[in-house]
Short mmCIF file of C-alpha atoms and ligand atoms in Angstrom, two decimals:
data_model
loop_
_atom_site.label_atom_id
_atom_site.label_comp_id
_atom_site.label_asym_id
_atom_site.label_seq_id
_atom_site.Cartn_x
_atom_site.Cartn_y
_atom_site.Cartn_z
CA MET O 254 -15.44 -5.53 9.84
CA GLU O 255 -13.52 -2.77 8.11
CA GLN O 256 -13.45 -3.07 4.29
CA LEU O 257 -10.26 -1.79 2.64
CA ASP O 258 -9.20 -1.36 -0.96
CA VAL O 259 -5.52 -2.47 -1.00
CA VAL O 260 -4.13 -4.34 2.02
CA ILE O 261 -0.35 -4.66 2.12
CA LEU O 262 1.28 -7.10 4.55
CA GLY O 263 4.71 -6.00 5.74
CA GLY O 264 6.10 -2.50 6.25
CA GLY O 265 9.53 -3.08 4.72
CA VAL O 266 10.72 -1.40 1.53
CA ALA O 267 8.68 -3.76 -0.69
CA GLY O 268 5.46 -2.94 1.15
CA LEU O 269 6.35 0.76 0.90
CA GLY O 270 6.95 0.34 -2.84
CA ALA O 271 3.50 -1.23 -3.24
CA ALA O 272 1.94 1.65 -1.27
CA LEU O 273 3.70 4.12 -3.58
CA LYS O 274 2.16 2.40 -6.61
CA ALA O 275 -1.27 2.54 -4.96
CA ARG O 276 -0.88 6.31 -4.41
CA GLU O 277 0.23 6.84 -7.99
CA THR O 278 -2.76 4.89 -9.34
CA GLY O 279 -5.33 6.52 -7.07
CA ARG O 280 -6.01 3.49 -4.85
CA GLN O 281 -6.34 3.52 -1.06
CA ALA O 282 -3.71 1.30 0.56
CA VAL O 283 -3.04 0.40 4.17
CA ILE O 284 0.16 -1.36 5.23
CA PHE O 285 -0.02 -3.75 8.19
CA GLU O 286 3.31 -4.32 9.92
CA ALA O 287 3.91 -6.87 12.69
CA ARG O 288 6.60 -4.90 14.50
CA ASP O 289 6.18 -1.57 16.26
CA SER O 290 8.46 0.16 13.77
CA ALA O 291 8.53 0.53 9.96
CA GLY O 292 11.31 -0.47 7.57
CA GLY O 293 11.74 -4.25 7.96
CA LEU O 294 15.36 -5.17 7.23
CA LEU O 295 16.13 -1.49 6.57
CA ASP O 296 15.18 -0.52 10.12
CA ASN O 297 17.82 0.14 12.80
CA PHE O 298 18.25 0.23 16.57
CA THR O 299 20.23 2.37 18.99
CA ILE O 300 22.32 1.44 22.05
CA ASP O 301 23.83 4.21 24.21
CA GLY O 302 24.04 6.65 21.30
CA PHE O 303 25.37 4.03 18.81
CA ARG O 304 23.08 3.31 15.83
CA PHE O 305 23.16 -0.11 14.13
CA ASP O 306 21.40 -1.16 10.93
CA HIS O 307 20.10 -4.71 10.48
CA ALA O 308 23.28 -6.02 8.77
CA VAL O 309 25.57 -4.26 6.33
CA HIS O 310 23.31 -2.14 4.01
CA LEU O 311 24.89 0.27 1.54
CA SER O 312 23.12 1.43 -1.61
CA PHE O 313 24.26 0.92 -5.18
CA ALA O 314 20.83 1.49 -6.71
CA SER O 315 20.96 2.58 -10.34
CA GLU O 316 17.26 2.63 -11.25
CA GLU O 317 15.87 6.11 -11.90
CA LYS O 318 12.70 5.44 -9.89
CA VAL O 319 14.70 4.38 -6.83
CA ARG O 320 17.34 7.10 -7.11
CA ALA O 321 14.57 9.72 -7.26
CA ILE O 322 13.49 8.53 -3.79
CA PHE O 323 16.81 7.65 -2.14
CA ASP O 324 18.62 10.75 -3.42
CA ARG O 325 16.24 13.03 -1.52
CA THR O 326 18.32 12.11 1.55
CA PRO O 327 21.83 13.64 1.68
CA TYR O 328 24.36 10.81 1.49
CA ILE O 329 28.02 9.85 1.83
CA THR O 330 29.73 8.00 -1.03
CA HIS O 331 32.19 5.24 -0.13
CA PRO O 332 34.58 3.32 -2.39
CA SER O 333 33.71 -0.40 -2.31
CA ASP O 334 37.00 -1.50 -0.72
CA SER O 335 36.78 -4.58 1.47
CA TYR O 336 39.12 -7.09 3.10
CA CYS O 337 39.27 -10.76 3.98
CA PHE O 338 40.66 -12.27 7.19
CA ASP O 339 42.27 -15.70 6.73
CA GLN O 340 44.15 -17.16 9.71
CA ASP O 341 46.59 -14.42 10.68
CA ARG O 342 46.43 -12.36 7.49
CA TRP O 343 44.38 -9.66 5.83
CA LEU O 344 43.92 -9.94 2.07
CA LYS O 345 42.07 -7.57 -0.23
CA HIS O 346 38.78 -8.77 -1.70
CA PRO O 347 38.38 -10.84 -3.89
CA VAL O 348 41.02 -13.15 -2.43
CA GLN O 349 41.96 -15.01 -5.61
CA ASN O 350 43.10 -11.72 -7.16
CA ASN O 351 44.97 -10.60 -4.03
CA LEU O 352 47.15 -13.51 -2.94
CA ALA O 353 50.26 -11.33 -2.40
CA PRO O 354 50.29 -11.56 1.44
CA LEU O 355 50.48 -15.40 1.36
CA ASP O 356 53.71 -17.41 1.71
CA ALA O 357 55.44 -18.11 -1.63
CA ASN O 358 54.80 -21.88 -1.38
CA ASP O 359 51.08 -21.32 -0.88
CA LYS O 360 50.91 -18.94 -3.83
CA VAL O 361 52.69 -21.41 -6.11
CA ALA O 362 50.38 -24.27 -5.05
CA LEU O 363 47.22 -22.19 -5.55
CA ILE O 364 48.29 -20.86 -8.95
CA LYS O 365 49.36 -24.32 -10.16
CA SER O 366 45.98 -25.65 -9.08
CA PHE O 367 44.26 -22.80 -10.95
CA LEU O 368 46.20 -23.68 -14.12
CA ALA O 369 45.14 -27.32 -13.72
CA ARG O 370 41.43 -26.50 -13.18
CA PRO O 371 38.96 -28.80 -14.94
CA SER O 372 38.27 -27.81 -18.54
CA ASP O 373 35.09 -29.84 -19.06
CA LEU O 374 31.65 -28.30 -18.46
CA ALA O 375 30.85 -27.55 -14.82
CA GLY O 376 27.95 -29.41 -13.16
CA ASP O 377 24.81 -27.64 -11.91
CA ASP O 378 26.02 -27.20 -8.36
CA TYR O 379 28.01 -24.30 -6.91
CA GLU O 380 30.94 -26.45 -5.76
CA SER O 381 31.48 -27.68 -9.29
CA TRP O 382 31.24 -24.07 -10.58
CA LEU O 383 33.87 -22.96 -8.04
CA ARG O 384 36.29 -25.77 -8.88
CA HIS O 385 35.95 -25.00 -12.60
CA GLN O 386 36.40 -21.25 -12.09
CA TYR O 387 39.29 -21.17 -9.61
CA GLY O 388 40.80 -24.68 -9.47
CA ASP O 389 40.61 -26.97 -6.44
CA GLY O 390 43.24 -25.14 -4.37
CA ILE O 391 41.66 -21.68 -4.35
CA ALA O 392 38.10 -23.11 -4.31
CA GLU O 393 38.75 -25.25 -1.22
CA ARG O 394 40.78 -22.69 0.72
CA TYR O 395 38.39 -19.79 0.14
CA PRO O 396 34.89 -19.89 -1.39
CA ILE O 397 33.95 -23.49 -0.48
CA ARG O 398 34.89 -22.75 3.15
CA TYR O 399 33.15 -19.39 3.08
CA THR O 400 29.98 -20.87 1.56
CA GLN O 401 29.50 -23.15 4.55
CA LYS O 402 29.70 -20.11 6.85
CA TYR O 403 27.66 -17.64 4.82
CA TRP O 404 24.99 -19.94 3.36
CA ALA O 405 25.11 -22.48 6.24
CA THR O 406 24.88 -25.04 3.45
CA PRO O 407 27.59 -27.00 1.58
CA ALA O 408 28.50 -25.59 -1.85
CA SER O 409 27.65 -29.00 -3.37
CA ALA O 410 23.99 -28.50 -2.34
CA LEU O 411 23.61 -25.00 -3.84
CA SER O 412 22.62 -24.02 -7.36
CA THR O 413 24.41 -21.30 -9.34
CA THR O 414 21.40 -19.23 -10.40
CA TRP O 415 22.09 -16.48 -7.82
CA ILE O 416 25.70 -15.77 -8.87
CA GLY O 417 25.21 -13.09 -11.53
CA GLN O 418 27.96 -10.50 -11.02
CA ARG O 419 28.42 -11.39 -7.36
CA MET O 420 31.47 -13.59 -7.95
CA ARG O 421 34.43 -12.21 -9.88
CA ARG O 422 35.26 -14.62 -12.72
CA ALA O 423 38.86 -15.88 -12.65
CA GLU O 424 41.41 -14.36 -15.07
CA LEU O 425 45.01 -15.62 -15.15
CA ASP O 426 46.44 -12.09 -15.51
CA GLU O 427 44.52 -10.81 -12.48
CA ILE O 428 45.54 -13.79 -10.34
CA LEU O 429 49.23 -13.50 -11.26
CA TYR O 430 49.30 -9.74 -10.81
CA GLY O 431 47.62 -9.92 -7.40
CA ALA O 432 50.04 -12.61 -6.27
CA MET O 433 52.96 -10.20 -6.83
CA THR O 434 51.66 -6.89 -5.50
CA THR O 435 49.03 -5.54 -3.14
CA GLU O 436 48.54 -2.57 -5.50
CA THR O 437 45.61 -4.21 -7.30
CA PRO O 438 42.61 -2.47 -8.84
CA ASN O 439 39.19 -2.69 -7.20
CA THR O 440 37.14 -5.21 -9.22
CA TYR O 441 34.02 -5.20 -7.02
CA TYR O 442 30.81 -5.21 -9.08
CA THR O 443 29.93 -1.74 -7.96
CA LYS O 444 32.47 1.04 -7.42
CA GLU O 445 30.32 3.39 -5.40
CA MET O 446 28.35 2.63 -2.22
CA ARG O 447 25.98 5.27 -0.85
CA TYR O 448 24.81 5.75 2.74
CA PRO O 449 22.73 8.50 4.40
CA GLN O 450 24.69 11.17 6.23
CA GLN O 451 22.24 10.92 9.10
CA GLY O 452 19.58 8.54 10.41
CA GLY O 453 21.00 5.20 9.25
CA TYR O 454 20.09 3.38 6.04
CA LYS O 455 16.40 3.79 6.90
CA ALA O 456 16.70 7.52 6.12
CA PHE O 457 16.71 6.57 2.39
CA ILE O 458 13.13 5.31 2.73
CA ALA O 459 11.91 7.99 5.17
CA PRO O 460 9.97 9.83 2.40
CA LEU O 461 8.07 6.61 1.58
CA ILE O 462 7.26 5.98 5.25
CA ALA O 463 6.05 9.55 5.70
CA ASP O 464 3.65 9.29 2.74
CA SER O 465 2.20 5.84 3.54
CA THR O 466 -0.61 4.75 5.83
CA MET O 467 0.79 2.08 8.10
CA ARG O 468 -0.67 0.27 11.09
CA LEU O 469 2.09 -1.05 13.35
CA GLY O 470 1.77 -3.96 15.77
CA HIS O 471 -0.44 -5.94 13.34
CA ARG O 472 0.94 -9.46 12.79
CA ALA O 473 -1.13 -11.27 10.16
CA THR O 474 -2.04 -14.73 11.45
CA ALA O 475 -4.76 -15.88 9.02
CA ILE O 476 -5.72 -15.08 5.43
CA ASP O 477 -9.04 -16.29 4.00
CA THR O 478 -8.65 -15.92 0.25
CA ALA O 479 -12.25 -17.02 -0.44
CA GLN O 480 -13.75 -14.41 1.91
CA ARG O 481 -10.93 -11.89 1.14
CA THR O 482 -10.10 -11.21 4.77
CA VAL O 483 -6.95 -10.97 6.86
CA THR O 484 -6.92 -11.54 10.62
CA PHE O 485 -4.17 -10.24 12.90
CA ALA O 486 -2.75 -11.50 16.19
CA ASN O 487 -4.43 -8.59 18.04
CA GLY O 488 -7.87 -9.89 16.99
CA VAL O 489 -8.55 -7.32 14.22
CA THR O 490 -9.96 -8.63 10.92
CA VAL O 491 -10.13 -6.54 7.72
CA GLY O 492 -11.58 -7.19 4.27
CA TYR O 493 -9.69 -6.35 1.06
CA GLN O 494 -10.20 -5.81 -2.66
CA LYS O 495 -6.52 -6.43 -3.41
CA LEU O 496 -3.98 -8.22 -1.22
CA VAL O 497 -0.22 -7.61 -1.49
CA SER O 498 2.05 -9.76 0.67
CA THR O 499 5.73 -9.22 1.37
CA LEU O 500 5.77 -12.01 3.97
CA PRO O 501 8.23 -14.88 3.52
CA LEU O 502 6.61 -17.53 1.29
CA PRO O 503 6.78 -20.25 4.00
CA VAL O 504 4.94 -17.91 6.41
CA LEU O 505 2.37 -16.96 3.76
CA ALA O 506 1.65 -20.61 2.95
CA ARG O 507 1.20 -21.36 6.68
CA ILE O 508 -1.25 -18.53 7.41
CA ALA O 509 -3.20 -18.67 4.13
CA ASP O 510 -4.03 -22.34 4.52
CA ALA O 511 -2.28 -23.47 1.33
CA PRO O 512 -3.12 -26.95 -0.02
CA ALA O 513 -0.90 -29.80 1.18
CA GLU O 514 1.28 -29.95 -1.94
CA VAL O 515 1.98 -26.19 -1.75
CA ALA O 516 2.55 -26.32 2.01
CA ALA O 517 5.06 -29.13 1.48
CA ALA O 518 6.95 -27.12 -1.18
CA ALA O 519 6.89 -23.97 0.99
CA SER O 520 8.22 -25.82 4.04
CA GLN O 521 11.26 -26.82 1.97
CA LEU O 522 12.13 -23.21 1.10
CA LYS O 523 15.02 -22.40 3.42
CA ALA O 524 16.64 -19.09 4.33
CA THR O 525 19.35 -18.16 6.80
CA ALA O 526 18.69 -16.62 10.19
CA ILE O 527 21.28 -14.00 11.19
CA ASP O 528 22.78 -13.44 14.62
CA LEU O 529 23.64 -9.73 14.66
CA VAL O 530 26.42 -9.00 17.12
CA SER O 531 26.90 -5.26 17.60
CA VAL O 532 29.98 -3.86 19.31
CA GLY O 533 30.60 -0.32 20.57
CA PHE O 534 34.20 0.87 21.12
CA SER O 535 35.31 3.78 23.26
CA LYS O 536 37.94 4.79 20.65
CA PRO O 537 38.07 5.41 16.88
CA ILE O 538 39.57 1.93 16.25
CA ILE O 539 37.75 0.84 13.10
CA LYS O 540 38.71 2.17 9.66
CA ASP O 541 37.44 -0.52 7.26
CA LEU O 542 33.93 -0.36 5.81
CA TRP O 543 33.47 -4.14 5.79
CA PHE O 544 35.38 -7.43 5.76
CA TYR O 545 34.86 -11.16 5.29
CA ILE O 546 36.09 -13.78 7.79
CA TYR O 547 37.17 -17.21 6.55
CA ASP O 548 38.30 -18.83 9.82
CA GLU O 549 35.91 -21.52 11.04
CA ASP O 550 36.64 -20.91 14.74
CA ILE O 551 35.17 -17.41 14.33
CA LEU O 552 31.39 -17.84 13.96
CA ALA O 553 30.87 -14.57 12.06
CA SER O 554 31.29 -14.63 8.30
CA ARG O 555 31.23 -10.90 7.83
CA ALA O 556 31.53 -7.63 9.72
CA TYR O 557 31.03 -4.00 8.83
CA SER O 558 31.46 -0.72 10.62
CA PRO O 559 28.39 1.49 11.17
CA SER O 560 30.68 4.35 12.29
CA VAL O 561 32.62 4.19 9.01
CA LYS O 562 29.36 4.13 7.03
CA SER O 563 28.54 7.40 8.78
CA PRO O 564 30.30 9.01 11.77
CA GLU O 565 26.82 10.03 12.92
CA ASN O 566 26.20 6.35 13.82
CA ALA O 567 28.48 6.57 16.88
CA PRO O 568 29.15 9.14 19.62
CA GLU O 569 32.08 11.49 19.00
CA GLY O 570 35.46 9.77 19.43
CA CYS O 571 33.94 6.25 19.38
CA SER O 572 33.57 3.56 16.71
CA SER O 573 31.48 0.45 16.09
CA LEU O 574 31.34 -2.91 14.35
CA GLN O 575 28.54 -5.34 13.62
CA PHE O 576 29.19 -9.04 12.99
CA GLU O 577 26.85 -11.34 11.04
CA ILE O 578 26.57 -15.04 11.94
CA TYR O 579 24.43 -17.26 9.75
CA SER O 580 22.32 -20.34 10.60
CA ARG O 581 20.13 -22.42 8.30
CA GLY O 582 16.45 -22.01 9.22
CA GLU O 583 14.43 -19.37 11.04
CA GLN O 584 16.35 -19.70 14.32
CA SER O 585 19.95 -19.30 15.38
CA GLN O 586 21.83 -22.50 16.09
CA TYR O 587 23.91 -20.74 18.74
CA SER O 588 23.26 -19.53 22.28
CA LYS O 589 23.57 -15.85 23.16
CA GLU O 590 26.50 -16.58 25.53
CA GLU O 591 28.33 -18.59 22.86
CA VAL O 592 27.91 -15.83 20.27
CA ILE O 593 29.10 -13.05 22.57
CA ALA O 594 32.10 -15.03 23.89
CA ASN O 595 33.07 -16.03 20.34
CA THR O 596 32.86 -12.44 19.12
CA ARG O 597 35.05 -11.17 21.96
CA ALA O 598 37.62 -13.89 21.15
CA ALA O 599 37.40 -12.98 17.45
CA LEU O 600 38.27 -9.34 18.20
CA VAL O 601 41.44 -10.51 19.97
CA LYS O 602 42.37 -12.99 17.21
CA MET O 603 41.91 -10.37 14.49
CA GLY O 604 43.83 -7.75 16.47
CA ILE O 605 40.91 -5.31 16.61
CA GLY O 606 41.33 -3.01 19.61
CA GLU O 607 41.96 -4.08 23.20
CA PRO O 608 39.32 -5.83 25.38
CA ASP O 609 39.10 -2.68 27.53
CA ASP O 610 38.08 -0.61 24.48
CA VAL O 611 34.81 -2.57 24.17
CA LEU O 612 31.88 -0.69 25.71
CA PHE O 613 29.20 -3.33 24.98
CA VAL O 614 28.41 -6.38 22.86
CA ASP O 615 24.74 -6.61 21.87
CA HIS O 616 23.14 -9.72 20.40
CA ARG O 617 19.84 -10.18 18.53
CA VAL O 618 18.54 -12.52 15.82
CA LEU O 619 16.89 -11.79 12.45
CA PRO O 620 14.75 -14.82 11.50
CA PHE O 621 15.05 -14.20 7.72
CA GLY O 622 18.35 -13.10 6.14
CA ASN O 623 19.30 -14.66 2.81
CA VAL O 624 17.19 -16.98 0.69
CA ILE O 625 19.16 -20.22 0.24
CA PHE O 626 19.44 -21.38 -3.36
CA ASP O 627 19.36 -25.12 -2.62
CA LEU O 628 19.39 -27.31 -5.71
CA GLY O 629 15.78 -27.59 -6.91
CA MET O 630 14.62 -24.52 -4.95
CA GLU O 631 13.34 -22.76 -8.08
CA ALA O 632 10.73 -25.49 -8.78
CA ARG O 633 9.46 -25.40 -5.18
CA ARG O 634 9.30 -21.58 -5.30
CA ARG O 635 7.32 -21.78 -8.58
CA THR O 636 4.75 -24.08 -6.96
CA VAL O 637 4.18 -21.61 -4.11
CA LEU O 638 4.13 -18.49 -6.31
CA ASP O 639 1.65 -20.07 -8.76
CA TRP O 640 -0.67 -20.95 -5.88
CA ALA O 641 -0.41 -17.41 -4.44
CA ALA O 642 -1.20 -15.82 -7.81
CA ALA O 643 -4.19 -18.13 -8.34
CA ALA O 644 -5.43 -17.25 -4.83
CA GLY O 645 -5.29 -13.53 -5.72
CA ILE O 646 -2.26 -12.72 -3.55
CA ALA O 647 0.38 -10.45 -5.11
CA SER O 648 3.50 -11.80 -3.40
CA CYS O 649 6.60 -9.60 -3.66
CA GLY O 650 9.77 -8.38 -1.96
CA ARG O 651 12.89 -10.30 -1.00
CA PHE O 652 11.01 -13.08 0.81
CA GLY O 653 7.71 -12.80 -1.05
CA SER O 654 9.51 -13.41 -4.36
CA TRP O 655 12.00 -15.65 -2.54
CA ASP O 656 14.97 -14.12 -4.31
CA TYR O 657 18.35 -12.48 -3.65
CA LEU O 658 17.03 -8.91 -3.95
CA TRP O 659 18.84 -5.75 -2.87
CA SER O 660 16.78 -2.97 -1.28
CA ASN O 661 16.29 -1.16 -4.60
CA GLN O 662 15.09 -4.37 -6.23
CA SER O 663 12.76 -5.11 -3.31
CA LEU O 664 11.28 -1.62 -3.61
CA LEU O 665 10.60 -2.16 -7.32
CA SER O 666 9.30 -5.66 -6.70
CA GLY O 667 6.63 -4.14 -4.43
CA TYR O 668 5.99 -1.29 -6.86
CA ASN O 669 5.46 -3.71 -9.75
CA ALA O 670 3.43 -6.25 -7.77
CA PHE O 671 0.05 -5.04 -9.03
C1 FAD H 803 22.60 -9.45 5.54
C2 FAD H 803 21.91 -8.56 4.55
C3 FAD H 803 22.61 -7.54 3.95
C4 FAD H 803 22.00 -6.73 2.99
N1 FAD H 803 22.72 -5.71 2.44
C5 FAD H 803 22.13 -4.91 1.52
C6 FAD H 803 22.86 -3.83 0.95
O1 FAD H 803 24.03 -3.61 1.28
N2 FAD H 803 22.24 -3.05 0.01
C7 FAD H 803 20.94 -3.28 -0.37
O2 FAD H 803 20.43 -2.53 -1.19
N3 FAD H 803 20.24 -4.31 0.15
C8 FAD H 803 20.79 -5.13 1.09
N4 FAD H 803 20.07 -6.16 1.63
C9 FAD H 803 18.74 -6.47 1.08
C10 FAD H 803 17.60 -5.65 1.69
O3 FAD H 803 17.67 -5.71 3.09
C11 FAD H 803 16.26 -6.25 1.23
O4 FAD H 803 16.22 -6.37 -0.17
C12 FAD H 803 15.04 -5.46 1.67
O5 FAD H 803 15.20 -4.83 2.90
C13 FAD H 803 13.84 -6.40 1.72
O6 FAD H 803 12.68 -5.67 1.91
P1 FAD H 803 11.28 -6.41 2.01
O7 FAD H 803 10.27 -5.38 2.25
O8 FAD H 803 11.12 -7.32 0.85
O9 FAD H 803 11.41 -7.39 3.29
P2 FAD H 803 11.52 -7.00 4.82
O10 FAD H 803 12.40 -5.84 5.00
O11 FAD H 803 11.88 -8.27 5.52
O12 FAD H 803 10.05 -6.57 5.20
C14 FAD H 803 9.04 -7.50 5.49
C15 FAD H 803 8.22 -6.94 6.64
O13 FAD H 803 7.15 -7.84 6.91
C16 FAD H 803 6.94 -7.85 8.31
N5 FAD H 803 6.22 -9.07 8.66
C17 FAD H 803 6.71 -10.33 8.74
N6 FAD H 803 5.74 -11.19 9.07
C18 FAD H 803 4.60 -10.45 9.19
C19 FAD H 803 3.25 -10.78 9.48
N7 FAD H 803 2.85 -12.03 9.73
N8 FAD H 803 2.33 -9.75 9.51
C20 FAD H 803 2.70 -8.47 9.25
N9 FAD H 803 3.98 -8.12 8.97
C21 FAD H 803 4.91 -9.10 8.93
C22 FAD H 803 8.36 -7.80 8.87
O14 FAD H 803 8.36 -7.37 10.21
C23 FAD H 803 9.01 -6.81 7.93
O15 FAD H 803 8.91 -5.50 8.41
C24 FAD H 803 20.65 -6.97 2.61
C25 FAD H 803 19.93 -7.99 3.23
C26 FAD H 803 20.55 -8.78 4.20
C27 FAD H 803 19.77 -9.88 4.86
#
């Protein structure tokens, strides 16, 4: 059996961050990646000359360590303008500050409801937070509806610990102003979004991939923490001095034979699976970087344009879109046929191009998208992380820390894991 110094499970940006730390501290690290390609969620795929990332992916990293790596790749800077589709209208994001396109009666009802919002302390759940922030009218018409689509979970069952700067707090002046004019300022939490000129989002981490030792096609299936060994689906077993795992905590608990109480906590950690529906158009139809979709009859909650992120993502004269559909759990709740038919109907409903402009609709599923912040999740996560630490496993990354981490934060999570 081969004996290794640092074994890193997962070749996404967190695993690459851990390998960087190993290089900087003079340790020998080998990354083992299940797939036949590096990058994890930051990887991409190509169909007939169209490149698609795995969901939206734009960078707003501010950390010096991360910028020093990402900025080695020439990039395009985009303003963070985005839109929302609600029934037959397009509103600027965030909707509550951009109600101008609505009928006057709707605006009056929503603003009156905002003025009458509860003034007592909000409860611990997200629905209560939304009703206290925006009033019942805005909360029910927009974020409560959207939550069910994006988190595949009712707002009443979610905590609020993930919100941070992600939700714009309600201000009367902003709501009134945006109800009267579409000339509103951009209040998104980051003004600048960066994307590689060439090679898709993965190009930002190309220097890390080039400098790391990675063995592809190695899916870890068993970890023996007493013997300090990892066994892979291809029959290989290696020994380690130090083990770093970026695997999702429920997967880690399954393959590392966690005690019953930990296994039970891990099995209750839920994330969303994402149906990625990628569309190639024969014309330059798409101009918006990304948009949110509120309508329930459209399965997708969000779409973005790879060809707007970089023209190099599509053949000359063409354009592209990718839709994201969320399910609770590691599998999609929809069939491929249903997803494709629904996406084609959505294009018609939203007035995006003509059916004849569509060159292809591709469908694939990512088993882990967003960690769901169910009420009580933090305590279950603590149980699993404490067990992993005691077993000598440095668990990190978006799914190894079980947190809402952007790519820069996942990189640093791996870097700081040991
Ligand atoms: C919808 C969506 C949109 C996002 N948008 C942005 C954005 O705009 N900007 C931004 O900065 N970040 C964004 N992110 C976040 C970013 O994708 C993550 O923070 C980051 O990619 C996570 O990296 P990771 O290495 O922790 O996990 P992953 O990328 O998931 O890497 C884990 C790796 O482990 C491998 N693996 C799994 N099981 C095994 C096993 N048993 N054995 C061996 N290998 C295994 C997987 O194949 C994978 O390669 C987005 C994420 C999602 C889901």
